Coordinates of C-alpha atoms and ligand atoms in Angstrom, one line a residue:
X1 CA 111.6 108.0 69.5
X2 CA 111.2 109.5 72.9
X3 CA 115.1 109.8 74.3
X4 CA 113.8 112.1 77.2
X5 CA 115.9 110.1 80.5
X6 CA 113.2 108.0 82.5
X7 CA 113.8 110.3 85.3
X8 CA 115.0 113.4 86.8
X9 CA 117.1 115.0 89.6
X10 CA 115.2 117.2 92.0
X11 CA 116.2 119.1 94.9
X12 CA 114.6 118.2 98.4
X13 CA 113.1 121.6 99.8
X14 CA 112.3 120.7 103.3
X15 CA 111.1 118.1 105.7
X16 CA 108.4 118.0 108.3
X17 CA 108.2 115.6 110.7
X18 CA 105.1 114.7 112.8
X19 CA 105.3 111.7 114.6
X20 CA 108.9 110.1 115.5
X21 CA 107.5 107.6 112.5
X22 CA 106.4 109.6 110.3
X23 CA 107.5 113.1 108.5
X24 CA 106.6 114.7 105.1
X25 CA 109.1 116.5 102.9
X26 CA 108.5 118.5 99.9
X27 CA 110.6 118.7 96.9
X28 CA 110.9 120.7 93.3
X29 CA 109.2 119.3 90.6
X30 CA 110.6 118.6 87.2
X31 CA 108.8 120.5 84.8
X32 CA 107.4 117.7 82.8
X33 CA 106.1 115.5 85.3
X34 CA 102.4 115.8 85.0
X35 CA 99.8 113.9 87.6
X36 CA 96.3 113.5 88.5
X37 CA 95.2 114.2 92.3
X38 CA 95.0 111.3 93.9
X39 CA 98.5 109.4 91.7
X40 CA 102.1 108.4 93.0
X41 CA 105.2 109.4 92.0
X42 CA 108.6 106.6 91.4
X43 CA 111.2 108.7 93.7
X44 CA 114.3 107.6 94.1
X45 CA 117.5 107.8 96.2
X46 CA 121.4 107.1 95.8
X47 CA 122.6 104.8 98.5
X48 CA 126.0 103.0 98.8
X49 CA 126.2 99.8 97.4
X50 CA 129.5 98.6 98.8
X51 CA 131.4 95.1 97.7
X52 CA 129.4 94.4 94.9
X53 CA 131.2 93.0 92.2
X54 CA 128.9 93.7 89.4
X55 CA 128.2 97.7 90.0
X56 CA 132.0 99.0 90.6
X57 CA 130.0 102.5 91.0
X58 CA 129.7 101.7 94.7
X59 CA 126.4 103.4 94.8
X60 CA 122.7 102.2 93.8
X61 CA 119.3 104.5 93.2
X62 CA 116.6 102.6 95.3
X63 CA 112.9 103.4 93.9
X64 CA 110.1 103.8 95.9
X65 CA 106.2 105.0 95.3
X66 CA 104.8 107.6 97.6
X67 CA 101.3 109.3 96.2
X68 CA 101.8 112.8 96.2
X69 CA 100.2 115.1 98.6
X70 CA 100.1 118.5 96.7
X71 CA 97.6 119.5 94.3
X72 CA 98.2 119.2 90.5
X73 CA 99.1 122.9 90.2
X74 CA 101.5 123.5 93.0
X75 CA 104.8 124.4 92.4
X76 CA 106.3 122.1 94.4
X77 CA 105.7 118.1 95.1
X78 CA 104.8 117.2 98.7
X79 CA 104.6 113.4 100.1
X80 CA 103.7 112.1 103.6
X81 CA 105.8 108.9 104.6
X82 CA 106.3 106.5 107.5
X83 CA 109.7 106.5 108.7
X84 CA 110.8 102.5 108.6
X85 CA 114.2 102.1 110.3
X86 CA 115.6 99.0 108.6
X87 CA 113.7 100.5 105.4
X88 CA 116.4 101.2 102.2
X89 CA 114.7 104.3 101.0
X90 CA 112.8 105.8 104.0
X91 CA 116.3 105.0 106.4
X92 CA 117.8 106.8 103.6
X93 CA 115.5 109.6 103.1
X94 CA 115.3 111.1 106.6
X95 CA 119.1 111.4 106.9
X96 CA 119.1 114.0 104.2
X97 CA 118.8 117.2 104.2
X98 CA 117.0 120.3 101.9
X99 CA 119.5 120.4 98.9
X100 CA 120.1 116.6 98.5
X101 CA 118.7 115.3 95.1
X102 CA 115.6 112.9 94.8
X103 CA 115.4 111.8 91.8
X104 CA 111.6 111.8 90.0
X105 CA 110.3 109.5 87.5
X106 CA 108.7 111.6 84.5
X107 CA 105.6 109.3 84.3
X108 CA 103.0 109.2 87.0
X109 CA 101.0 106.0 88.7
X110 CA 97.7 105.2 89.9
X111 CA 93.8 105.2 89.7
X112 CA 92.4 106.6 92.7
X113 CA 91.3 109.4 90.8
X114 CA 87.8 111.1 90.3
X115 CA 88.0 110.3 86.5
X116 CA 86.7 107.1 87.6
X117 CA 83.7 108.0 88.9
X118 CA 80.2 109.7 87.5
X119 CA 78.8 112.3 89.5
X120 CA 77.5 111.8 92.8
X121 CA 76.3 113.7 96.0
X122 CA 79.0 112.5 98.5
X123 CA 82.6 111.9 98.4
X124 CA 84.3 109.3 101.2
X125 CA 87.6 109.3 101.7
X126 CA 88.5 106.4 103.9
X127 CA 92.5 106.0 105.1
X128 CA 94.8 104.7 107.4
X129 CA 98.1 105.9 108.5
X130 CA 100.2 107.9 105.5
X131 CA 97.0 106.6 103.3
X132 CA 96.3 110.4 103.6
X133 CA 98.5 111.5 101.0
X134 CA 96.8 110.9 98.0
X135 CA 93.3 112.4 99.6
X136 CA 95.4 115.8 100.4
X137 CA 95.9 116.1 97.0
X138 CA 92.6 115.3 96.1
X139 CA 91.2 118.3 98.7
X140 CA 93.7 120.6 97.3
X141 CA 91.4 120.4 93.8
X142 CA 89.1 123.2 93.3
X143 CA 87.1 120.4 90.7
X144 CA 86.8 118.5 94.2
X145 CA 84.6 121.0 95.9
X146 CA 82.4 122.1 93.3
X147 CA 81.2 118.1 91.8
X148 CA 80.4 116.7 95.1
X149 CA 78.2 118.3 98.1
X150 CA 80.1 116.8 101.1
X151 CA 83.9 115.6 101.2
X152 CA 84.2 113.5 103.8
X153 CA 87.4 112.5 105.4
X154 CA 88.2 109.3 107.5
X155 CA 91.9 109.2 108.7
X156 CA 92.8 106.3 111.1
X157 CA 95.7 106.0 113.2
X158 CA 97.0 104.1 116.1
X159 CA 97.9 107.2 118.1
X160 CA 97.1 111.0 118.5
X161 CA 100.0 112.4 117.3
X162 CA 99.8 110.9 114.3
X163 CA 96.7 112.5 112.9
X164 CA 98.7 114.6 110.7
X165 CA 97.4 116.8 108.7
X166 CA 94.4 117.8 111.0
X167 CA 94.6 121.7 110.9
X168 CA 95.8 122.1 107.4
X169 CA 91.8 119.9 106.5
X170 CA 90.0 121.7 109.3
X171 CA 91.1 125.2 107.8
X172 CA 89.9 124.1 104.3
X173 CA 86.8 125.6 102.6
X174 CA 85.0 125.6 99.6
X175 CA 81.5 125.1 97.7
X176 CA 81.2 121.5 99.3
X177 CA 81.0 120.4 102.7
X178 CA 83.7 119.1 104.3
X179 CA 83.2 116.5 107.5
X180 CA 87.0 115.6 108.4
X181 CA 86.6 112.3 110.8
X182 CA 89.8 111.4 112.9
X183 CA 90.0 107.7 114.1
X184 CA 92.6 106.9 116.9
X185 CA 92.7 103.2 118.0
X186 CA 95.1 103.0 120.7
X187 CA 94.0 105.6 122.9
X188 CA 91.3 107.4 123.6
X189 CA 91.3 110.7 122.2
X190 CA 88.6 113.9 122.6
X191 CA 86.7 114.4 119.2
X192 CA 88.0 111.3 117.6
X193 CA 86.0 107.7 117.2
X194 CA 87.8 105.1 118.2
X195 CA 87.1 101.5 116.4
X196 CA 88.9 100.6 112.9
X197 CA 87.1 101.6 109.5
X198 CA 85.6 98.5 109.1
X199 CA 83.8 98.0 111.9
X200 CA 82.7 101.8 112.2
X201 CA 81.2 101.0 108.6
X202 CA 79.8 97.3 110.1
X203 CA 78.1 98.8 113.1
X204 CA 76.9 102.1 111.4
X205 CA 78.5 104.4 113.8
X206 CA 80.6 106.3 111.2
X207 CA 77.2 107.2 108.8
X208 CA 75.5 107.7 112.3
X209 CA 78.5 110.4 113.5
X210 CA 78.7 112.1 109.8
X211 CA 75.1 111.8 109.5
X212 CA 75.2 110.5 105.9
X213 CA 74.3 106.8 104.6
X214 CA 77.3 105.0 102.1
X215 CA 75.1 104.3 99.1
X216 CA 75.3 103.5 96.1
X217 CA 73.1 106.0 94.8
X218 CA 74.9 109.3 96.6
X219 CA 78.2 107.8 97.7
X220 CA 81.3 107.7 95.7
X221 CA 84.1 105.8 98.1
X222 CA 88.3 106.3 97.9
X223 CA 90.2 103.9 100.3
X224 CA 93.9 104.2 100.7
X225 CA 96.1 102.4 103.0
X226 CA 96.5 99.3 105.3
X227 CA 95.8 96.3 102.7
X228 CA 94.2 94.2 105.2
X229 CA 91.9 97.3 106.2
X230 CA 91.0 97.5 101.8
X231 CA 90.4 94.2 101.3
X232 CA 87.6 94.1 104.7
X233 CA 86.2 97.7 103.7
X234 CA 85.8 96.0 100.2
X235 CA 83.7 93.4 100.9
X236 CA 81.6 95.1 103.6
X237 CA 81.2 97.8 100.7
X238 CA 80.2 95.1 97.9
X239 CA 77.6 93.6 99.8
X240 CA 75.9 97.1 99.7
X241 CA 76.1 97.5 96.3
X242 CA 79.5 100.0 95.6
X243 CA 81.9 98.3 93.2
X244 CA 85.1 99.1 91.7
X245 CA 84.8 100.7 88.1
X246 CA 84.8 98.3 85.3
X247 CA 85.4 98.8 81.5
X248 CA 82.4 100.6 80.7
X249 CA 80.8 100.2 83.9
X250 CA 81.4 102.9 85.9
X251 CA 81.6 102.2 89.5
X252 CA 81.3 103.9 93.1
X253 CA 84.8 102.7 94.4
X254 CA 88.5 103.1 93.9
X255 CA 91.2 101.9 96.1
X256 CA 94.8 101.8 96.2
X257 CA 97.1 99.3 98.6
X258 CA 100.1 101.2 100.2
X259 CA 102.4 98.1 100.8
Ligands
NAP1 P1 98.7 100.5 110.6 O1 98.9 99.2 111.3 O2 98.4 100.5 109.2 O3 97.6 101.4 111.4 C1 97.0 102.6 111.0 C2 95.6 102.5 111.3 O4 95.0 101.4 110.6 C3 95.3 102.2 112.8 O5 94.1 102.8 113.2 C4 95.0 100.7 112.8 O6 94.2 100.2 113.8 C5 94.3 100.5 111.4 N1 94.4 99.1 111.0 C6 95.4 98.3 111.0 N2 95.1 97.1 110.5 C7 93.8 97.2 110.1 C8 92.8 96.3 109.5 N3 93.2 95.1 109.2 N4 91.6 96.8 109.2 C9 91.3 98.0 109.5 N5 92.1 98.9 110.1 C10 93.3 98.5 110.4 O7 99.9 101.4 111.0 P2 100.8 102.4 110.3 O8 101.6 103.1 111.4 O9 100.1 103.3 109.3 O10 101.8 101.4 109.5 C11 102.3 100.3 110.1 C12 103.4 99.8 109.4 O11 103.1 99.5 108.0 C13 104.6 100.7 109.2 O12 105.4 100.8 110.4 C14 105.2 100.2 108.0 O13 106.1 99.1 108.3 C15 104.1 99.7 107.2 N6 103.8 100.8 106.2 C16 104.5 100.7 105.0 C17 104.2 101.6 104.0 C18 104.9 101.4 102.7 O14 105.6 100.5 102.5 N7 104.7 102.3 101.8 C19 103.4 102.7 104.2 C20 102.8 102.8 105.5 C21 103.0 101.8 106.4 P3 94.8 99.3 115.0 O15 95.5 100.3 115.9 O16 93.6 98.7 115.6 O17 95.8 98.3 114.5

């Protein structure tokens, strides 16, 4: 029988914020918790938990999942998160400073992971918002760069300032190519295109900027974000003929909802 606790304490390292919304923070990871690029994490916080009668403690751990942003072999664990002020765990989260304890669930979540997929030419990354995380992770894979021959990133946001991330994927390198494409809807913004994913996808201008066609044939597609923004790409992606894997079926897309 495996008595191991369900989770451990870590220490938060630092934070980072970008946006007054949104801020990533790094903590140490707990030597057994193993994940795949592209997985969350179950992090959790203490939190008072006043005049209830059934948890005399006076205190609570709230759960939350966050995909982590480092690579599989850092040292350290890094998420991206949006800041939500009436939120339990976020409010929580950007009061504290490096040396509070988050605590870490051993076990790991997810399949937005290459293991899905059989090998292809191209690899679309398609994300709004902290969406992101999981791709960073994905980048930070030397396996990444040598199966595919372009990575190409598609990070939507509602305003500049929250294209975070930018220089840390511009200043990457490797055996693959990398196209990084920044989407900013509420402004207009130099170097970025500025309609959401689905209709960049719909009208053809996103192939037409990257100056590669989403096929089934070369394409393998990760999308990571807004639910509503999934569930339109989806479709639009189905009726060209990229489906999510099946038992024994492998397919050409994986997606994961962030809320
Ligand atoms: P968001 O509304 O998801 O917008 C981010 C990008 O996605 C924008 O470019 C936006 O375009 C686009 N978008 C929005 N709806 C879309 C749709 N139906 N189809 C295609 N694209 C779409 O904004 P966010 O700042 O990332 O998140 C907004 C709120 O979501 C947060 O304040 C928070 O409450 C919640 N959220 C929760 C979690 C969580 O619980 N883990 C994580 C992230 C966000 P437009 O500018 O045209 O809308």
């Amino acid at each position: 029988m495996n008595t191991a606790p369900k989770f451990t304490p870590e220490t938060l390292l630092s934070i980072r914020p970008w946006a007054p919304n949104l801020f990533s923070f790094t903590m140490t990871r707990g030597s057994a918790f193993q994940f795949v690029a592209g997985q969350f994490a179950r992090l959790g916080v203490k939190r008072a938990d006043p005049d209830n009668p059934k948890n005399p403690s006076g205190e609570k751990i709230v759960w939350r999942a966050y995909s982590v942003a480092s690579s599989s072999h850092a040292e350290a664990l890094e998420f991206f998160s949006v800041a939500i002020p009436e939120g339990e765990f976020s409010s929580e989260l950007v009061r504290m400073r490096p040396g509070a304890t988050v605590y870490l669930e051993r076990i790991s979540y997810g399949f937005l992971t290459l293991e899905r997929f059989e090998p292809a030419r191209d690899l679309w990354m398609l994300c709004t918002g902290t969406g992101l995380a999981p791709f960073l992770a994905i980048l930070g894979e030397s396996g990444t760069w040598n199966a595919f021959e372009n990575l190409i990133v598609v990070h939507s946001v509602r305003y500049p300032n929250e294209l975070a991330y930018a220089d840390e994927i511009c200043g990457l390198s490797g055996k693959a190519r990398l196209h990084y494409v920044p989407v900013v809807t509420r402004r207009s913004r130099a170097g970025a295109l500025g309609e959401r994913v689905p209709e960049l996808i719909e009208s053809g201008a996103l192939e037409g900027h990257v100056g590669l066609q989403i096929e089934p044939g070369t394409a393998r597609v990760l999308l990571c974000g807004n639910p509503e923004m999934i569930t339109t790409t989806r479709k639009l992606l189905a009726a060209r003929g990229l489906n999510p894997s099946r038992r024994g079926n492998p397919g050409q897309l994986a997606v994961e909802n962030y809320w």
